[in-house]
Amino acid sequence: MKKDTSHINSLENEAIYIMREVAAQFENPVLLFSGGKDSITLVRLAVKAFYPAKIPFPLMHIDTGHNFPETIEFRDRLVKELGLELIVRNVQDSIDEGKVKEESGRYASRNMLQTTTLLDAIEEFKFDACIGGARRDEEKARAKERIFSVRDDFGQWDEKNQRPELFDMLNGDIEHGQNVRVFPISNWTELDVWSYIEKENIEIPSIYFAHTRATFLRDGLIWSADDEVVFRDENEEVLERTVRFRTVGDMSCTAAVLSDAADIKTVVQEIRESTISERGARIDDKRSEAAMEKRKQQGYF
């Protein structure tokens, strides 16, 4: 039998190694699941890492209440099919308890508010390792974060005090109160993820593919007008366009892109030819040059 030495196979092997290190080194890990392509890829990798046993940790979704309905439907169906435990904690509860304040205005979003809900959930369940689907190619703050990224007692990240990870040695030794964020696909690119989804024939939510949607333009981006979550001025004209989403975060800060890519093969080809970054359609990253780094310092995943 010919050994698979492809780039994608090497990335898969690395991610599976990281998953198994998490299970071996931590007492109470969790996989952060958003219903997006990256966390769906993590689930597939976890299934392969522990097959034929079940994934030995739960999934947890921090639900902003502003998620695309297609991702919520997909999340619930995937968990049911695989027989996994799903924990859901809601940003709305943090708002109702007065821990965070709902933003208002044309750029209002609940994306930043997730941090408080996430940190409360980590404390509630005493998770010592949270596996996430962040990748280094997405954003410069993520590019410099370690695969095992230590957070302090308050969930905060100190970007100037990170452990070396020489020779792929992952050090899960933490002090009482600390926890670790783990990024098994940190070395993957967006194209790698899509190529893996194509290779493994992984099902993903329909909004990743081209569809007709009522939309409007603002700041050079295409916004969904199909719901009341996204703020829209009366003078912003609504038109039907053929679009898809490259990333599926909170609806209020996630824009669509014009696309005719209706299946995974054409999406992969589109990504190969794209000249803009995946997170170029995320308005939360445009608030400042250091927007992501500040969120991560405060405990964002």
mmCIF file of C-alpha atoms in Angstrom:
data_model
loop_
_atom_site.group_PDB
_atom_site.id
_atom_site.type_symbol
_atom_site.label_atom_id
_atom_site.label_comp_id
_atom_site.label_asym_id
_atom_site.label_seq_id
_atom_site.Cartn_x
_atom_site.Cartn_y
_atom_site.Cartn_z
ATOM 1 C CA MET A 1 0.000 0.000 0.000
ATOM 2 C CA LYS A 2 1.421 3.362 -1.036
ATOM 3 C CA LYS A 3 2.044 5.769 1.850
ATOM 4 C CA ASP A 4 0.198 9.106 1.605
ATOM 5 C CA THR A 5 2.908 11.791 1.855
ATOM 6 C CA SER A 6 0.737 14.667 0.654
ATOM 7 C CA HIS A 7 0.704 18.076 2.312
ATOM 8 C CA ILE A 8 -2.889 17.602 3.475
ATOM 9 C CA ASN A 9 -2.110 14.202 4.982
ATOM 10 C CA SER A 10 0.812 15.707 6.942
ATOM 11 C CA LEU A 11 -1.482 18.417 8.325
ATOM 12 C CA GLU A 12 -4.071 15.804 9.272
ATOM 13 C CA ASN A 13 -1.451 13.733 11.087
ATOM 14 C CA GLU A 14 -0.256 16.797 13.010
ATOM 15 C CA ALA A 15 -3.808 17.740 14.048
ATOM 16 C CA ILE A 16 -4.581 14.188 15.179
ATOM 17 C CA TYR A 17 -1.340 14.163 17.204
ATOM 18 C CA ILE A 18 -2.412 17.429 18.892
ATOM 19 C CA MET A 19 -5.891 16.063 19.641
ATOM 20 C CA ARG A 20 -4.399 12.979 21.275
ATOM 21 C CA GLU A 21 -1.954 15.117 23.286
ATOM 22 C CA VAL A 22 -4.916 17.099 24.625
ATOM 23 C CA ALA A 23 -6.675 13.914 25.708
ATOM 24 C CA ALA A 24 -3.469 12.642 27.334
ATOM 25 C CA GLN A 25 -2.340 15.832 29.090
ATOM 26 C CA PHE A 26 -5.580 17.439 30.287
ATOM 27 C CA GLU A 27 -8.308 16.255 32.633
ATOM 28 C CA ASN A 28 -11.297 18.186 31.295
ATOM 29 C CA PRO A 29 -10.998 19.414 27.689
ATOM 30 C CA VAL A 30 -13.765 20.736 25.438
ATOM 31 C CA LEU A 31 -14.017 21.410 21.698
ATOM 32 C CA LEU A 32 -15.350 24.877 20.849
ATOM 33 C CA PHE A 33 -17.881 24.461 18.044
ATOM 34 C CA SER A 34 -19.457 27.260 16.015
ATOM 35 C CA GLY A 35 -20.960 25.332 13.114
ATOM 36 C CA GLY A 36 -18.407 26.831 10.739
ATOM 37 C CA LYS A 37 -16.099 24.936 8.385
ATOM 38 C CA ASP A 38 -13.087 25.086 10.720
ATOM 39 C CA SER A 39 -14.849 23.617 13.747
ATOM 40 C CA ILE A 40 -16.570 21.045 11.517
ATOM 41 C CA THR A 41 -13.102 20.056 10.300
ATOM 42 C CA LEU A 42 -11.981 19.768 13.940
ATOM 43 C CA VAL A 43 -14.841 17.375 14.641
ATOM 44 C CA ARG A 44 -13.819 15.179 11.698
ATOM 45 C CA LEU A 45 -10.214 15.170 12.937
ATOM 46 C CA ALA A 46 -11.338 14.294 16.473
ATOM 47 C CA VAL A 47 -13.464 11.434 15.153
ATOM 48 C CA LYS A 48 -10.433 10.036 13.296
ATOM 49 C CA ALA A 49 -8.103 10.647 16.256
ATOM 50 C CA PHE A 50 -10.117 8.463 18.633
ATOM 51 C CA TYR A 51 -11.835 6.003 16.278
ATOM 52 C CA PRO A 52 -13.440 3.541 16.967
ATOM 53 C CA ALA A 53 -14.138 5.173 20.353
ATOM 54 C CA LYS A 54 -16.262 8.295 20.587
ATOM 55 C CA ILE A 55 -14.706 11.732 20.931
ATOM 56 C CA PRO A 56 -13.743 11.800 24.643
ATOM 57 C CA PHE A 57 -14.808 15.396 25.300
ATOM 58 C CA PRO A 58 -17.949 17.495 24.718
ATOM 59 C CA LEU A 59 -18.554 20.201 22.151
ATOM 60 C CA MET A 60 -19.432 23.687 23.368
ATOM 61 C CA HIS A 61 -21.089 26.467 21.372
ATOM 62 C CA ILE A 62 -21.108 30.061 22.612
ATOM 63 C CA ASP A 63 -24.296 31.163 20.896
ATOM 64 C CA THR A 64 -24.557 34.895 20.219
ATOM 65 C CA GLY A 65 -28.214 34.516 19.273
ATOM 66 C CA HIS A 66 -27.227 36.088 15.961
ATOM 67 C CA ASN A 67 -25.998 32.956 14.249
ATOM 68 C CA PHE A 68 -27.071 32.005 10.764
ATOM 69 C CA PRO A 69 -30.046 29.615 11.113
ATOM 70 C CA GLU A 70 -28.388 27.212 8.678
ATOM 71 C CA THR A 71 -25.419 26.712 11.023
ATOM 72 C CA ILE A 72 -27.621 26.073 14.065
ATOM 73 C CA GLU A 73 -29.638 23.464 12.151
ATOM 74 C CA PHE A 74 -26.409 21.863 10.959
ATOM 75 C CA ARG A 75 -24.896 21.920 14.487
ATOM 76 C CA ASP A 76 -27.839 20.089 16.026
ATOM 77 C CA ARG A 77 -27.999 17.502 13.258
ATOM 78 C CA LEU A 78 -24.248 16.761 13.362
ATOM 79 C CA VAL A 79 -24.250 16.299 17.148
ATOM 80 C CA LYS A 80 -27.230 13.952 16.915
ATOM 81 C CA GLU A 81 -25.705 11.882 14.094
ATOM 82 C CA LEU A 82 -22.390 11.442 15.948
ATOM 83 C CA GLY A 83 -23.963 10.966 19.376
ATOM 84 C CA LEU A 84 -21.899 13.771 20.911
ATOM 85 C CA GLU A 85 -22.517 15.868 24.006
ATOM 86 C CA LEU A 86 -23.226 19.518 23.163
ATOM 87 C CA ILE A 87 -23.053 22.348 25.697
ATOM 88 C CA VAL A 88 -24.614 25.660 24.645
ATOM 89 C CA ARG A 89 -24.169 28.892 26.537
ATOM 90 C CA ASN A 90 -25.939 32.042 25.344
ATOM 91 C CA VAL A 91 -24.678 35.604 25.102
ATOM 92 C CA GLN A 92 -28.278 36.719 25.713
ATOM 93 C CA ASP A 93 -28.022 35.305 29.260
ATOM 94 C CA SER A 94 -24.891 37.397 29.887
ATOM 95 C CA ILE A 95 -26.792 40.474 28.643
ATOM 96 C CA ASP A 96 -29.818 39.693 30.829
ATOM 97 C CA GLU A 97 -27.555 39.271 33.872
ATOM 98 C CA GLY A 98 -25.986 42.687 33.233
ATOM 99 C CA LYS A 99 -22.509 41.257 32.655
ATOM 100 C CA VAL A 100 -22.245 42.747 29.154
ATOM 101 C CA LYS A 101 -24.088 45.519 27.351
ATOM 102 C CA GLU A 102 -25.759 45.141 23.983
ATOM 103 C CA GLU A 103 -24.111 47.358 21.382
ATOM 104 C CA SER A 104 -26.176 49.713 19.217
ATOM 105 C CA GLY A 105 -25.690 51.572 15.943
ATOM 106 C CA ARG A 106 -24.708 50.602 12.417
ATOM 107 C CA TYR A 107 -21.684 48.519 13.492
ATOM 108 C CA ALA A 108 -23.267 46.858 16.530
ATOM 109 C CA SER A 109 -22.264 43.247 17.044
ATOM 110 C CA ARG A 110 -22.400 40.590 19.721
ATOM 111 C CA ASN A 111 -19.101 39.079 18.617
ATOM 112 C CA MET A 112 -17.033 40.804 21.310
ATOM 113 C CA LEU A 113 -19.646 39.968 23.946
ATOM 114 C CA GLN A 114 -18.924 36.249 23.484
ATOM 115 C CA THR A 115 -15.771 36.552 25.589
ATOM 116 C CA THR A 116 -17.623 37.000 28.883
ATOM 117 C CA THR A 117 -19.970 34.095 28.139
ATOM 118 C CA LEU A 118 -17.034 31.896 27.145
ATOM 119 C CA LEU A 119 -15.006 32.685 30.274
ATOM 120 C CA ASP A 120 -18.046 32.056 32.487
ATOM 121 C CA ALA A 121 -18.592 28.677 30.806
ATOM 122 C CA ILE A 122 -14.939 27.691 31.239
ATOM 123 C CA GLU A 123 -15.229 28.535 34.937
ATOM 124 C CA GLU A 124 -18.605 26.780 35.282
ATOM 125 C CA PHE A 125 -17.362 23.479 33.848
ATOM 126 C CA LYS A 126 -13.736 23.840 35.028
ATOM 127 C CA PHE A 127 -12.407 23.168 31.531
ATOM 128 C CA ASP A 128 -8.608 23.086 31.464
ATOM 129 C CA ALA A 129 -8.223 22.932 27.670
ATOM 130 C CA CYS A 130 -10.430 24.502 24.984
ATOM 131 C CA ILE A 131 -9.829 23.258 21.439
ATOM 132 C CA GLY A 132 -10.542 25.882 18.775
ATOM 133 C CA GLY A 133 -10.395 26.162 14.997
ATOM 134 C CA ALA A 134 -8.261 29.309 14.724
ATOM 135 C CA ARG A 135 -5.583 29.344 12.016
ATOM 136 C CA ARG A 136 -2.416 31.395 11.695
ATOM 137 C CA ASP A 137 -3.234 32.567 8.165
ATOM 138 C CA GLU A 138 -6.454 34.267 9.297
ATOM 139 C CA GLU A 139 -5.055 37.247 11.181
ATOM 140 C CA LYS A 140 -1.719 38.495 12.516
ATOM 141 C CA ALA A 141 -2.576 38.041 16.224
ATOM 142 C CA ARG A 142 -3.449 34.428 15.537
ATOM 143 C CA ALA A 143 -0.232 34.031 13.553
ATOM 144 C CA LYS A 144 1.921 34.507 16.643
ATOM 145 C CA GLU A 145 -0.125 32.424 19.090
ATOM 146 C CA ARG A 146 1.189 29.016 20.153
ATOM 147 C CA ILE A 147 -0.673 25.740 19.491
ATOM 148 C CA PHE A 148 -0.952 25.255 23.274
ATOM 149 C CA SER A 149 -1.737 28.844 24.331
ATOM 150 C CA VAL A 150 -1.799 29.375 28.088
ATOM 151 C CA ARG A 151 -4.425 31.700 29.606
ATOM 152 C CA ASP A 152 -4.172 33.066 33.136
ATOM 153 C CA ASP A 153 -6.685 32.847 35.996
ATOM 154 C CA PHE A 154 -8.796 35.496 34.266
ATOM 155 C CA GLY A 155 -8.676 33.830 30.842
ATOM 156 C CA GLN A 156 -6.323 36.469 29.519
ATOM 157 C CA TRP A 157 -3.551 35.942 26.959
ATOM 158 C CA ASP A 158 -0.136 37.543 27.381
ATOM 159 C CA GLU A 159 1.307 37.691 23.878
ATOM 160 C CA LYS A 160 4.726 38.702 25.266
ATOM 161 C CA ASN A 161 4.978 35.683 27.564
ATOM 162 C CA GLN A 162 4.470 32.579 25.445
ATOM 163 C CA ARG A 163 6.136 29.224 25.774
ATOM 164 C CA PRO A 164 8.447 27.962 23.029
ATOM 165 C CA GLU A 165 7.197 24.903 21.128
ATOM 166 C CA LEU A 166 10.441 23.404 19.878
ATOM 167 C CA PHE A 167 10.474 20.180 17.870
ATOM 168 C CA ASP A 168 6.647 19.972 18.090
ATOM 169 C CA MET A 169 6.862 19.316 21.836
ATOM 170 C CA LEU A 170 3.568 20.460 23.405
ATOM 171 C CA ASN A 171 3.753 21.433 27.049
ATOM 172 C CA GLY A 172 0.402 21.166 28.831
ATOM 173 C CA ASP A 173 1.772 21.876 32.302
ATOM 174 C CA ILE A 174 -0.367 24.645 33.826
ATOM 175 C CA GLU A 175 -0.813 26.220 37.231
ATOM 176 C CA HIS A 176 -4.028 26.039 39.257
ATOM 177 C CA GLY A 177 -6.610 28.364 37.699
ATOM 178 C CA GLN A 178 -4.897 28.516 34.318
ATOM 179 C CA ASN A 179 -6.279 26.896 31.168
ATOM 180 C CA VAL A 180 -5.037 26.348 27.656
ATOM 181 C CA ARG A 181 -6.483 27.189 24.273
ATOM 182 C CA VAL A 182 -5.472 24.555 21.732
ATOM 183 C CA PHE A 183 -5.333 25.099 17.969
ATOM 184 C CA PRO A 184 -4.859 21.802 16.057
ATOM 185 C CA ILE A 185 -5.284 23.424 12.620
ATOM 186 C CA SER A 186 -3.164 26.482 13.389
ATOM 187 C CA ASN A 187 -0.761 25.609 10.552
ATOM 188 C CA TRP A 188 -3.538 25.118 7.997
ATOM 189 C CA THR A 189 -4.595 27.749 5.453
ATOM 190 C CA GLU A 190 -8.134 28.431 4.303
ATOM 191 C CA LEU A 191 -7.316 26.533 1.109
ATOM 192 C CA ASP A 192 -6.007 23.578 3.151
ATOM 193 C CA VAL A 193 -9.299 23.407 5.056
ATOM 194 C CA TRP A 194 -11.347 23.468 1.872
ATOM 195 C CA SER A 195 -9.077 20.913 0.201
ATOM 196 C CA TYR A 196 -9.507 18.629 3.222
ATOM 197 C CA ILE A 197 -13.291 19.083 3.166
ATOM 198 C CA GLU A 198 -13.236 18.102 -0.508
ATOM 199 C CA LYS A 199 -10.911 15.140 0.073
ATOM 200 C CA GLU A 200 -12.944 13.821 3.017
ATOM 201 C CA ASN A 201 -16.323 14.698 1.434
ATOM 202 C CA ILE A 202 -17.342 16.499 4.639
ATOM 203 C CA GLU A 203 -20.825 18.005 4.723
ATOM 204 C CA ILE A 204 -20.966 21.716 5.613
ATOM 205 C CA PRO A 205 -23.811 24.270 5.989
ATOM 206 C CA SER A 206 -25.472 25.454 2.786
ATOM 207 C CA ILE A 207 -24.565 29.135 3.268
ATOM 208 C CA TYR A 208 -20.982 28.319 2.231
ATOM 209 C CA PHE A 209 -22.297 27.767 -1.296
ATOM 210 C CA ALA A 210 -23.704 30.248 -3.808
ATOM 211 C CA HIS A 211 -27.341 31.159 -3.287
ATOM 212 C CA THR A 212 -29.677 34.059 -3.986
ATOM 213 C CA ARG A 213 -30.125 36.388 -1.003
ATOM 214 C CA ALA A 214 -31.589 39.815 -0.329
ATOM 215 C CA THR A 215 -28.562 42.019 0.357
ATOM 216 C CA PHE A 216 -27.402 45.616 0.622
ATOM 217 C CA LEU A 217 -24.027 47.330 0.278
ATOM 218 C CA ARG A 218 -22.145 49.195 2.994
ATOM 219 C CA ASP A 219 -18.476 50.135 3.198
ATOM 220 C CA GLY A 220 -17.775 48.018 0.131
ATOM 221 C CA LEU A 221 -19.158 44.867 1.765
ATOM 222 C CA ILE A 222 -22.300 42.831 1.003
ATOM 223 C CA TRP A 223 -24.661 42.405 3.951
ATOM 224 C CA SER A 224 -27.633 40.107 4.386
ATOM 225 C CA ALA A 225 -31.003 41.873 4.499
ATOM 226 C CA ASP A 226 -32.923 38.683 5.262
ATOM 227 C CA ASP A 227 -33.086 39.282 9.004
ATOM 228 C CA GLU A 228 -33.352 42.044 11.592
ATOM 229 C CA VAL A 229 -29.962 41.395 13.163
ATOM 230 C CA VAL A 230 -27.929 43.438 10.694
ATOM 231 C CA PHE A 231 -28.444 47.179 11.058
ATOM 232 C CA ARG A 232 -29.607 48.826 7.823
ATOM 233 C CA ASP A 233 -30.286 52.488 7.016
ATOM 234 C CA GLU A 234 -33.487 53.275 5.150
ATOM 235 C CA ASN A 235 -31.485 54.583 2.190
ATOM 236 C CA GLU A 236 -29.468 51.377 1.806
ATOM 237 C CA GLU A 237 -31.050 49.670 -1.186
ATOM 238 C CA VAL A 238 -31.879 45.984 -0.958
ATOM 239 C CA LEU A 239 -31.151 43.880 -4.038
ATOM 240 C CA GLU A 240 -31.070 40.160 -4.667
ATOM 241 C CA ARG A 241 -27.541 38.933 -5.371
ATOM 242 C CA THR A 242 -25.905 35.550 -5.830
ATOM 243 C CA VAL A 243 -23.562 35.254 -2.881
ATOM 244 C CA ARG A 244 -21.980 32.877 -0.434
ATOM 245 C CA PHE A 245 -20.226 33.259 2.922
ATOM 246 C CA ARG A 246 -16.514 32.446 3.365
ATOM 247 C CA THR A 247 -16.828 32.641 7.146
ATOM 248 C CA VAL A 248 -19.941 32.200 9.291
ATOM 249 C CA GLY A 249 -19.546 34.173 12.484
ATOM 250 C CA ASP A 250 -22.121 36.442 14.072
ATOM 251 C CA MET A 251 -24.467 37.652 11.303
ATOM 252 C CA SER A 252 -24.111 41.256 12.421
ATOM 253 C CA CYS A 253 -20.412 41.390 11.537
ATOM 254 C CA THR A 254 -20.113 38.808 8.730
ATOM 255 C CA ALA A 255 -20.464 39.917 5.131
ATOM 256 C CA ALA A 256 -21.048 37.799 2.037
ATOM 257 C CA VAL A 257 -19.052 37.662 -1.183
ATOM 258 C CA LEU A 258 -20.317 37.549 -4.764
ATOM 259 C CA SER A 259 -19.907 33.986 -5.943
ATOM 260 C CA ASP A 260 -21.224 31.361 -8.323
ATOM 261 C CA ALA A 261 -19.435 28.537 -6.471
ATOM 262 C CA ALA A 262 -22.221 26.038 -5.864
ATOM 263 C CA ASP A 263 -20.201 23.009 -4.762
ATOM 264 C CA ILE A 264 -16.969 22.242 -2.947
ATOM 265 C CA LYS A 265 -14.947 21.793 -6.142
ATOM 266 C CA THR A 266 -15.800 25.273 -7.408
ATOM 267 C CA VAL A 267 -15.308 26.781 -3.928
ATOM 268 C CA VAL A 268 -11.771 25.349 -3.835
ATOM 269 C CA GLN A 269 -11.086 26.823 -7.265
ATOM 270 C CA GLU A 270 -12.496 30.180 -6.163
ATOM 271 C CA ILE A 271 -10.261 30.226 -3.062
ATOM 272 C CA ARG A 272 -7.221 29.424 -5.215
ATOM 273 C CA GLU A 273 -7.940 32.480 -7.390
ATOM 274 C CA SER A 274 -9.051 34.854 -4.601
ATOM 275 C CA THR A 275 -7.044 38.028 -3.989
ATOM 276 C CA ILE A 276 -8.744 39.004 -0.708
ATOM 277 C CA SER A 277 -8.368 37.337 2.670
ATOM 278 C CA GLU A 278 -11.080 35.257 4.300
ATOM 279 C CA ARG A 279 -11.535 37.702 7.187
ATOM 280 C CA GLY A 280 -11.711 40.640 4.802
ATOM 281 C CA ALA A 281 -15.473 40.098 5.086
ATOM 282 C CA ARG A 282 -15.476 40.384 8.912
ATOM 283 C CA ILE A 283 -16.204 43.938 10.091
ATOM 284 C CA ASP A 284 -15.177 43.101 13.702
ATOM 285 C CA ASP A 285 -11.556 42.812 12.518
ATOM 286 C CA LYS A 286 -11.719 46.292 10.984
ATOM 287 C CA ARG A 287 -12.448 48.178 14.197
ATOM 288 C CA SER A 288 -8.728 48.750 14.673
ATOM 289 C CA GLU A 289 -5.372 47.346 13.568
ATOM 290 C CA ALA A 290 -5.139 45.449 16.857
ATOM 291 C CA ALA A 291 -8.819 44.446 17.180
ATOM 292 C CA MET A 292 -8.204 40.689 17.257
ATOM 293 C CA GLU A 293 -5.175 40.939 19.554
ATOM 294 C CA LYS A 294 -7.122 43.015 22.070
ATOM 295 C CA ARG A 295 -9.996 40.537 22.027
ATOM 296 C CA LYS A 296 -7.596 37.640 22.586
ATOM 297 C CA GLN A 297 -5.875 39.451 25.454
ATOM 298 C CA GLN A 298 -9.281 39.719 27.125
ATOM 299 C CA GLY A 299 -10.052 36.017 26.709
ATOM 300 C CA TYR A 300 -11.551 35.678 23.224
ATOM 301 C CA PHE A 301 -10.711 32.340 21.642
#
